[in-house]
């Protein structure tokens, strides 16, 4: 239907133009041909008149009308000559043939013949009127007269009697005399005028024929043009539709036609391809604006992004830590735990939104009991939003890869927290082998050759390149959850080149801050032969290009339903104080961390001790609760750290404790998210004093928990979060005095200031939530995939392969 309408759009104007042309051209052609024929008749008439001239003069001289009549009748044998008349020079009709129209005299014959169109319409049809002079040739006459005079005979002119009326005869004699006079002067004399009437009906017939041929020709030409137009319109329409559709899909210019046609369509669409794309981007922006400000990143919006920009492609997450751990409780029942992990806090809501598969180390003692034959279990329990694929590690593998290389090597290497990294060859071998095992699992789990693989953290620095080798078209997004040090610090790693090369197998490499991106790029610059484009923040190494970008990670902002399930702040304050045996009016500070030396727990305790020294008024009125989830306790460094923290806690409690008052409560056990949330809501301040932290999500969780807009956040300037959360009391944890002062300031901060700071912090975290983090990465991945698809097409196109275009 569409094509018929398009063809009509071409055809109707064409038909109109053909008809108009015929209508305009035919009369013109008609006139021209008639003029040609008239001119033709004039020349024919001149020839006839010329031929008759001498005989007419002779007959006139001899005054022989019969001779004239015969002469004229002979001439009339030419089928086109219709009638002949002879006029005297003064306009009288001297002789005419039978068909000569009675109404035509010499004067109107002269008038008609001198017109542009010398036509006379008679009852039998149109005739062409022409007049030609009859000339008496002087030489001939002079010679004859001379001869007569010499012979003593009268001249023809003087002796003959003309058959016409006396005046005619007299006129002829006069004419002869005049001729004689003229002869004497040797000049030709016009003795009469022949009126030749040509039959025009044959011209009419010819003109009709011409018109018919012309109409036929225009019709045939029109038909051929119409056919060509229809075919071209049909082909062009198909090509344009395909091309525009491809443009709309953002795939470039394609056509289902042959190679030549592809090139033609491609060339035609190229001028507006950029405009169209720009317009689409405008529409997309407009759509985004309509969807709400950046603050409105949600699970739904992330899902929509996945379905539109990433066309619902499969998402595979790889991390060491699993989001759900199945363990045996003391009574033998299987319980499910959420690990204390910033990574899990951030990525789990994203996976709930995106579905897909999460590959992780099955570390729970009941993990094997709940998986299916393919080592998969649907999680979250009861919701089954996505698949958790567990990978089992031997004790040796875990020792070498996780405890050894990842946590004794890379962790202190990247955190630069004054703990020496340890690099063992055997750990490195285990690290490589486990990375390969996880990479193989990714390949096995992917349903297509181009899945979206979200690689998490420093446990898998080699995995991106390993996956890239098997799935060259995969979109690999690696997020490095810990800091990246400067090149000098990183340079002490014996396998620095291998690690960098492994990471550069990623399509996108994300860090929390620009500063970490800069450190990474400088490290690559120092140790690899790679091309770095600082303007676009890309690194080209061997065949691959990697975008290095900052994506500050965050948390899922609590939903209204979640908030409704919380106990009120006064209830939480009362419950926590009761549980810990604290007076209700005590000022409560909390710290929630894994038991890790990077978290600055010792520095925090030192600051608490200093506060109580500097401001003894806080003794019995200030309590610090430190939740420290056991972590990596197989490592010596962690065990000694825990011991040091315990010793310091003891010391402070001994120094400042009173009967019924213990200034520091160290809770060295795992707390689930509900318990942590209750602590946050019960506290007057939250202390985050990391010595170095990629982001630190505890600070964000504290803010999210305080819908009463109260409470103060004390935040280390060495945590990535300090860049976004500027309304916190930002401290240098190495500076005990400064941190102690911050504790005092927080404890004495007026409610209005707390509210102002907290409201602003909450707005930031709400807007920069984890869906935005994932959304930005996936949007960049979508763009990258689109670019890769277009590049591949263009490459194929250049090589003349139009398949799939
Ligand atoms: O802080 C970086 C990080 O990878 C977090 O994402 C995570 O909370 C932790 O380190 C890893 O802890 P674990 O070794 O217990 O998995």
PDB file of N, CA, C and O and ligand atoms in Angstrom, residues 320-322 339-347 402-403 406-407 411 415 456-459 479-483 512 553 594 596 598-599 629-632 638 692-697, ligand 1:
ATOM      1  N   UNK A 320      34.576 -13.087  43.550  1.00  0.00           N
ATOM      2  CA  UNK A 320      35.005 -14.144  44.455  1.00  0.00           C
ATOM      3  C   UNK A 320      33.923 -14.386  45.509  1.00  0.00           C
ATOM      4  O   UNK A 320      33.491 -15.507  45.743  1.00  0.00           O
ATOM      5  N   UNK A 321      33.469 -13.298  46.122  1.00  0.00           N
ATOM      6  CA  UNK A 321      32.499 -13.433  47.212  1.00  0.00           C
ATOM      7  C   UNK A 321      31.113 -13.662  46.645  1.00  0.00           C
ATOM      8  O   UNK A 321      30.687 -12.964  45.716  1.00  0.00           O
ATOM      9  N   UNK A 322      30.418 -14.627  47.192  1.00  0.00           N
ATOM     10  CA  UNK A 322      29.065 -14.904  46.711  1.00  0.00           C
ATOM     11  C   UNK A 322      28.065 -14.040  47.491  1.00  0.00           C
ATOM     12  O   UNK A 322      28.313 -13.692  48.652  1.00  0.00           O
ATOM     13  N   UNK A 339      27.015 -11.850  53.218  1.00  0.00           N
ATOM     14  CA  UNK A 339      28.347 -11.518  53.736  1.00  0.00           C
ATOM     15  C   UNK A 339      28.527 -10.012  53.949  1.00  0.00           C
ATOM     16  O   UNK A 339      27.846  -9.208  53.312  1.00  0.00           O
ATOM     17  N   UNK A 340      29.457  -9.675  54.852  1.00  0.00           N
ATOM     18  CA  UNK A 340      29.799  -8.260  55.048  1.00  0.00           C
ATOM     19  C   UNK A 340      30.732  -7.868  53.918  1.00  0.00           C
ATOM     20  O   UNK A 340      31.937  -8.094  53.988  1.00  0.00           O
ATOM     21  N   UNK A 341      30.165  -7.333  52.876  1.00  0.00           N
ATOM     22  CA  UNK A 341      30.967  -7.025  51.692  1.00  0.00           C
ATOM     23  C   UNK A 341      30.348  -5.856  50.934  1.00  0.00           C
ATOM     24  O   UNK A 341      29.175  -5.895  50.560  1.00  0.00           O
ATOM     25  N   UNK A 342      31.179  -4.856  50.751  1.00  0.00           N
ATOM     26  CA  UNK A 342      30.708  -3.700  49.994  1.00  0.00           C
ATOM     27  C   UNK A 342      30.322  -4.108  48.577  1.00  0.00           C
ATOM     28  O   UNK A 342      29.348  -3.611  48.013  1.00  0.00           O
ATOM     29  N   UNK A 343      31.088  -5.036  48.042  1.00  0.00           N
ATOM     30  CA  UNK A 343      30.828  -5.515  46.689  1.00  0.00           C
ATOM     31  C   UNK A 343      29.429  -6.116  46.600  1.00  0.00           C
ATOM     32  O   UNK A 343      28.649  -5.780  45.709  1.00  0.00           O
ATOM     33  N   UNK A 344      29.116  -6.967  47.551  1.00  0.00           N
ATOM     34  CA  UNK A 344      27.802  -7.618  47.536  1.00  0.00           C
ATOM     35  C   UNK A 344      26.700  -6.578  47.760  1.00  0.00           C
ATOM     36  O   UNK A 344      25.677  -6.582  47.063  1.00  0.00           O
ATOM     37  N   UNK A 345      26.927  -5.648  48.679  1.00  0.00           N
ATOM     38  CA  UNK A 345      25.933  -4.602  48.935  1.00  0.00           C
ATOM     39  C   UNK A 345      25.582  -3.876  47.641  1.00  0.00           C
ATOM     40  O   UNK A 345      24.425  -3.567  47.384  1.00  0.00           O
ATOM     41  N   UNK A 346      26.590  -3.599  46.827  1.00  0.00           N
ATOM     42  CA  UNK A 346      26.351  -2.818  45.619  1.00  0.00           C
ATOM     43  C   UNK A 346      25.810  -3.658  44.468  1.00  0.00           C
ATOM     44  O   UNK A 346      24.840  -3.275  43.809  1.00  0.00           O
ATOM     45  N   UNK A 347      26.424  -4.792  44.223  1.00  0.00           N
ATOM     46  CA  UNK A 347      26.114  -5.524  42.987  1.00  0.00           C
ATOM     47  C   UNK A 347      24.809  -6.342  43.102  1.00  0.00           C
ATOM     48  O   UNK A 347      24.111  -6.538  42.100  1.00  0.00           O
ATOM     49  N   UNK A 402      43.236 -16.721  46.898  1.00  0.00           N
ATOM     50  CA  UNK A 402      42.481 -15.736  47.681  1.00  0.00           C
ATOM     51  C   UNK A 402      43.303 -15.162  48.830  1.00  0.00           C
ATOM     52  O   UNK A 402      43.561 -13.955  48.886  1.00  0.00           O
ATOM     53  N   UNK A 403      43.724 -16.058  49.753  1.00  0.00           N
ATOM     54  CA  UNK A 403      44.474 -15.547  50.909  1.00  0.00           C
ATOM     55  C   UNK A 403      45.841 -15.031  50.479  1.00  0.00           C
ATOM     56  O   UNK A 403      46.277 -13.955  50.899  1.00  0.00           O
ATOM     57  N   UNK A 406      45.740 -12.588  46.307  1.00  0.00           N
ATOM     58  CA  UNK A 406      44.784 -11.470  46.355  1.00  0.00           C
ATOM     59  C   UNK A 406      44.939 -10.663  47.647  1.00  0.00           C
ATOM     60  O   UNK A 406      45.025  -9.429  47.600  1.00  0.00           O
ATOM     61  N   UNK A 407      44.979 -11.346  48.785  1.00  0.00           N
ATOM     62  CA  UNK A 407      44.891 -10.598  50.040  1.00  0.00           C
ATOM     63  C   UNK A 407      46.208 -10.344  50.764  1.00  0.00           C
ATOM     64  O   UNK A 407      46.271  -9.438  51.614  1.00  0.00           O
ATOM     65  N   UNK A 411      46.009  -6.788  47.838  1.00  0.00           N
ATOM     66  CA  UNK A 411      45.277  -5.922  48.786  1.00  0.00           C
ATOM     67  C   UNK A 411      46.188  -4.880  49.433  1.00  0.00           C
ATOM     68  O   UNK A 411      45.932  -3.670  49.283  1.00  0.00           O
ATOM     69  N   UNK A 415      46.278  -0.777  48.599  1.00  0.00           N
ATOM     70  CA  UNK A 415      45.796   0.119  49.658  1.00  0.00           C
ATOM     71  C   UNK A 415      46.882   1.025  50.230  1.00  0.00           C
ATOM     72  O   UNK A 415      46.578   2.044  50.844  1.00  0.00           O
ATOM     73  N   UNK A 456      34.236  -8.466  38.875  1.00  0.00           N
ATOM     74  CA  UNK A 456      34.357  -7.693  40.103  1.00  0.00           C
ATOM     75  C   UNK A 456      35.698  -7.925  40.802  1.00  0.00           C
ATOM     76  O   UNK A 456      36.028  -9.051  41.178  1.00  0.00           O
ATOM     77  N   UNK A 457      36.429  -6.818  40.912  1.00  0.00           N
ATOM     78  CA  UNK A 457      37.501  -6.727  41.896  1.00  0.00           C
ATOM     79  C   UNK A 457      38.841  -7.365  41.561  1.00  0.00           C
ATOM     80  O   UNK A 457      39.020  -8.014  40.535  1.00  0.00           O
ATOM     81  N   UNK A 458      39.732  -7.182  42.531  1.00  0.00           N
ATOM     82  CA  UNK A 458      41.146  -7.515  42.356  1.00  0.00           C
ATOM     83  C   UNK A 458      41.411  -9.015  42.349  1.00  0.00           C
ATOM     84  O   UNK A 458      42.534  -9.440  42.085  1.00  0.00           O
ATOM     85  N   UNK A 459      40.397  -9.806  42.651  1.00  0.00           N
ATOM     86  CA  UNK A 459      40.596 -11.258  42.606  1.00  0.00           C
ATOM     87  C   UNK A 459      40.730 -11.752  41.168  1.00  0.00           C
ATOM     88  O   UNK A 459      41.219 -12.848  40.932  1.00  0.00           O
ATOM     89  N   UNK A 479      35.199  -3.939  37.290  1.00  0.00           N
ATOM     90  CA  UNK A 479      35.194  -2.871  38.288  1.00  0.00           C
ATOM     91  C   UNK A 479      36.161  -3.222  39.400  1.00  0.00           C
ATOM     92  O   UNK A 479      36.086  -4.302  39.997  1.00  0.00           O
ATOM     93  N   UNK A 480      37.075  -2.296  39.653  1.00  0.00           N
ATOM     94  CA  UNK A 480      38.133  -2.480  40.646  1.00  0.00           C
ATOM     95  C   UNK A 480      37.650  -1.809  41.927  1.00  0.00           C
ATOM     96  O   UNK A 480      37.614  -0.587  42.009  1.00  0.00           O
ATOM     97  N   UNK A 481      37.241  -2.615  42.896  1.00  0.00           N
ATOM     98  CA  UNK A 481      36.595  -2.036  44.086  1.00  0.00           C
ATOM     99  C   UNK A 481      37.566  -1.405  45.074  1.00  0.00           C
ATOM    100  O   UNK A 481      37.131  -0.808  46.054  1.00  0.00           O
ATOM    101  N   UNK A 482      38.845  -1.606  44.856  1.00  0.00           N
ATOM    102  CA  UNK A 482      39.813  -1.042  45.815  1.00  0.00           C
ATOM    103  C   UNK A 482      40.622   0.057  45.112  1.00  0.00           C
ATOM    104  O   UNK A 482      40.511   0.205  43.893  1.00  0.00           O
ATOM    105  N   UNK A 483      41.421   0.808  45.847  1.00  0.00           N
ATOM    106  CA  UNK A 483      42.165   1.896  45.188  1.00  0.00           C
ATOM    107  C   UNK A 483      43.192   1.339  44.199  1.00  0.00           C
ATOM    108  O   UNK A 483      43.533   0.155  44.250  1.00  0.00           O
ATOM    109  N   UNK A 512      36.627   3.785  41.360  1.00  0.00           N
ATOM    110  CA  UNK A 512      35.712   4.671  42.086  1.00  0.00           C
ATOM    111  C   UNK A 512      35.951   6.140  41.782  1.00  0.00           C
ATOM    112  O   UNK A 512      35.018   6.927  41.751  1.00  0.00           O
ATOM    113  N   UNK A 553      30.866   3.972  43.139  1.00  0.00           N
ATOM    114  CA  UNK A 553      29.866   2.959  43.508  1.00  0.00           C
ATOM    115  C   UNK A 553      28.986   3.485  44.642  1.00  0.00           C
ATOM    116  O   UNK A 553      29.336   4.468  45.325  1.00  0.00           O
ATOM    117  N   UNK A 594      34.593  -4.526  58.351  1.00  0.00           N
ATOM    118  CA  UNK A 594      35.233  -5.828  58.458  1.00  0.00           C
ATOM    119  C   UNK A 594      36.466  -5.610  59.316  1.00  0.00           C
ATOM    120  O   UNK A 594      36.999  -4.481  59.380  1.00  0.00           O
ATOM    121  N   UNK A 596      39.543  -5.274  59.356  1.00  0.00           N
ATOM    122  CA  UNK A 596      40.609  -5.130  58.359  1.00  0.00           C
ATOM    123  C   UNK A 596      41.504  -3.955  58.736  1.00  0.00           C
ATOM    124  O   UNK A 596      41.012  -2.881  59.120  1.00  0.00           O
ATOM    125  N   UNK A 598      42.957  -1.926  56.964  1.00  0.00           N
ATOM    126  CA  UNK A 598      42.804  -0.710  56.142  1.00  0.00           C
ATOM    127  C   UNK A 598      41.705   0.203  56.679  1.00  0.00           C
ATOM    128  O   UNK A 598      41.581   1.343  56.230  1.00  0.00           O
ATOM    129  N   UNK A 599      40.912  -0.299  57.594  1.00  0.00           N
ATOM    130  CA  UNK A 599      39.722   0.465  58.000  1.00  0.00           C
ATOM    131  C   UNK A 599      40.015   1.533  59.046  1.00  0.00           C
ATOM    132  O   UNK A 599      39.138   2.293  59.426  1.00  0.00           O
ATOM    133  N   UNK A 629      33.336  -7.277  61.640  1.00  0.00           N
ATOM    134  CA  UNK A 629      33.031  -8.618  61.142  1.00  0.00           C
ATOM    135  C   UNK A 629      34.333  -9.342  60.848  1.00  0.00           C
ATOM    136  O   UNK A 629      35.194  -8.804  60.138  1.00  0.00           O
ATOM    137  N   UNK A 630      34.486 -10.544  61.399  1.00  0.00           N
ATOM    138  CA  UNK A 630      35.733 -11.293  61.162  1.00  0.00           C
ATOM    139  C   UNK A 630      35.956 -11.488  59.668  1.00  0.00           C
ATOM    140  O   UNK A 630      35.023 -11.728  58.909  1.00  0.00           O
ATOM    141  N   UNK A 631      37.184 -11.343  59.257  1.00  0.00           N
ATOM    142  CA  UNK A 631      37.498 -11.476  57.836  1.00  0.00           C
ATOM    143  C   UNK A 631      38.930 -11.978  57.680  1.00  0.00           C
ATOM    144  O   UNK A 631      39.806 -11.593  58.472  1.00  0.00           O
ATOM    145  N   UNK A 632      39.158 -12.839  56.738  1.00  0.00           N
ATOM    146  CA  UNK A 632      40.493 -13.328  56.359  1.00  0.00           C
ATOM    147  C   UNK A 632      41.324 -13.711  57.588  1.00  0.00           C
ATOM    148  O   UNK A 632      42.544 -13.453  57.635  1.00  0.00           O
ATOM    149  N   UNK A 638      45.973 -10.297  59.725  1.00  0.00           N
ATOM    150  CA  UNK A 638      44.623  -9.990  60.214  1.00  0.00           C
ATOM    151  C   UNK A 638      44.478 -10.412  61.673  1.00  0.00           C
ATOM    152  O   UNK A 638      43.831  -9.740  62.471  1.00  0.00           O
ATOM    153  N   UNK A 692      42.750   3.960  53.745  1.00  0.00           N
ATOM    154  CA  UNK A 692      42.640   4.042  52.285  1.00  0.00           C
ATOM    155  C   UNK A 692      41.477   3.151  51.896  1.00  0.00           C
ATOM    156  O   UNK A 692      41.430   1.993  52.301  1.00  0.00           O
ATOM    157  N   UNK A 693      40.553   3.672  51.146  1.00  0.00           N
ATOM    158  CA  UNK A 693      39.367   2.900  50.782  1.00  0.00           C
ATOM    159  C   UNK A 693      38.926   3.318  49.387  1.00  0.00           C
ATOM    160  O   UNK A 693      38.926   4.520  49.083  1.00  0.00           O
ATOM    161  N   UNK A 694      38.575   2.330  48.573  1.00  0.00           N
ATOM    162  CA  UNK A 694      38.090   2.660  47.235  1.00  0.00           C
ATOM    163  C   UNK A 694      36.925   3.619  47.330  1.00  0.00           C
ATOM    164  O   UNK A 694      36.948   4.719  46.788  1.00  0.00           O
ATOM    165  N   UNK A 695      35.882   3.213  48.050  1.00  0.00           N
ATOM    166  CA  UNK A 695      34.721   4.076  48.229  1.00  0.00           C
ATOM    167  C   UNK A 695      34.336   4.152  49.702  1.00  0.00           C
ATOM    168  O   UNK A 695      34.355   5.177  50.323  1.00  0.00           O
ATOM    169  N   UNK A 696      33.973   3.030  50.279  1.00  0.00           N
ATOM    170  CA  UNK A 696      33.406   2.853  51.622  1.00  0.00           C
ATOM    171  C   UNK A 696      31.901   3.097  51.602  1.00  0.00           C
ATOM    172  O   UNK A 696      31.419   4.236  51.578  1.00  0.00           O
ATOM    173  N   UNK A 697      31.184   1.998  51.619  1.00  0.00           N
ATOM    174  CA  UNK A 697      29.729   2.077  51.546  1.00  0.00           C
ATOM    175  C   UNK A 697      29.064   2.216  52.911  1.00  0.00           C
ATOM    176  O   UNK A 697      27.891   2.553  52.987  1.00  0.00           O
TER     177      UNK A 697
HETATM  178  O1  LIG B   1      36.622  -3.292  49.690  1.00  0.00           O
HETATM  179  C1  LIG B   1      36.873  -4.062  48.577  1.00  0.00           C
HETATM  180  C2  LIG B   1      36.241  -5.382  48.733  1.00  0.00           C
HETATM  181  O2  LIG B   1      36.394  -6.203  47.649  1.00  0.00           O
HETATM  182  C3  LIG B   1      34.818  -5.212  48.985  1.00  0.00           C
HETATM  183  O3  LIG B   1      34.133  -5.098  47.849  1.00  0.00           O
HETATM  184  C4  LIG B   1      34.540  -6.345  49.842  1.00  0.00           C
HETATM  185  O4  LIG B   1      33.685  -5.910  50.790  1.00  0.00           O
HETATM  186  C5  LIG B   1      35.864  -6.785  50.380  1.00  0.00           C
HETATM  187  O5  LIG B   1      36.803  -6.062  49.767  1.00  0.00           O
HETATM  188  C6  LIG B   1      36.196  -8.220  50.155  1.00  0.00           C
HETATM  189  O6  LIG B   1      36.076  -8.900  51.295  1.00  0.00           O
HETATM  190  P1  LIG B   1      36.185 -10.448  51.304  1.00  0.00           P
HETATM  191  O7  LIG B   1      37.613 -10.784  51.165  1.00  0.00           O
HETATM  192  O8  LIG B   1      35.649 -10.864  52.618  1.00  0.00           O
HETATM  193  O9  LIG B   1      35.366 -10.920  50.215  1.00  0.00           O
END
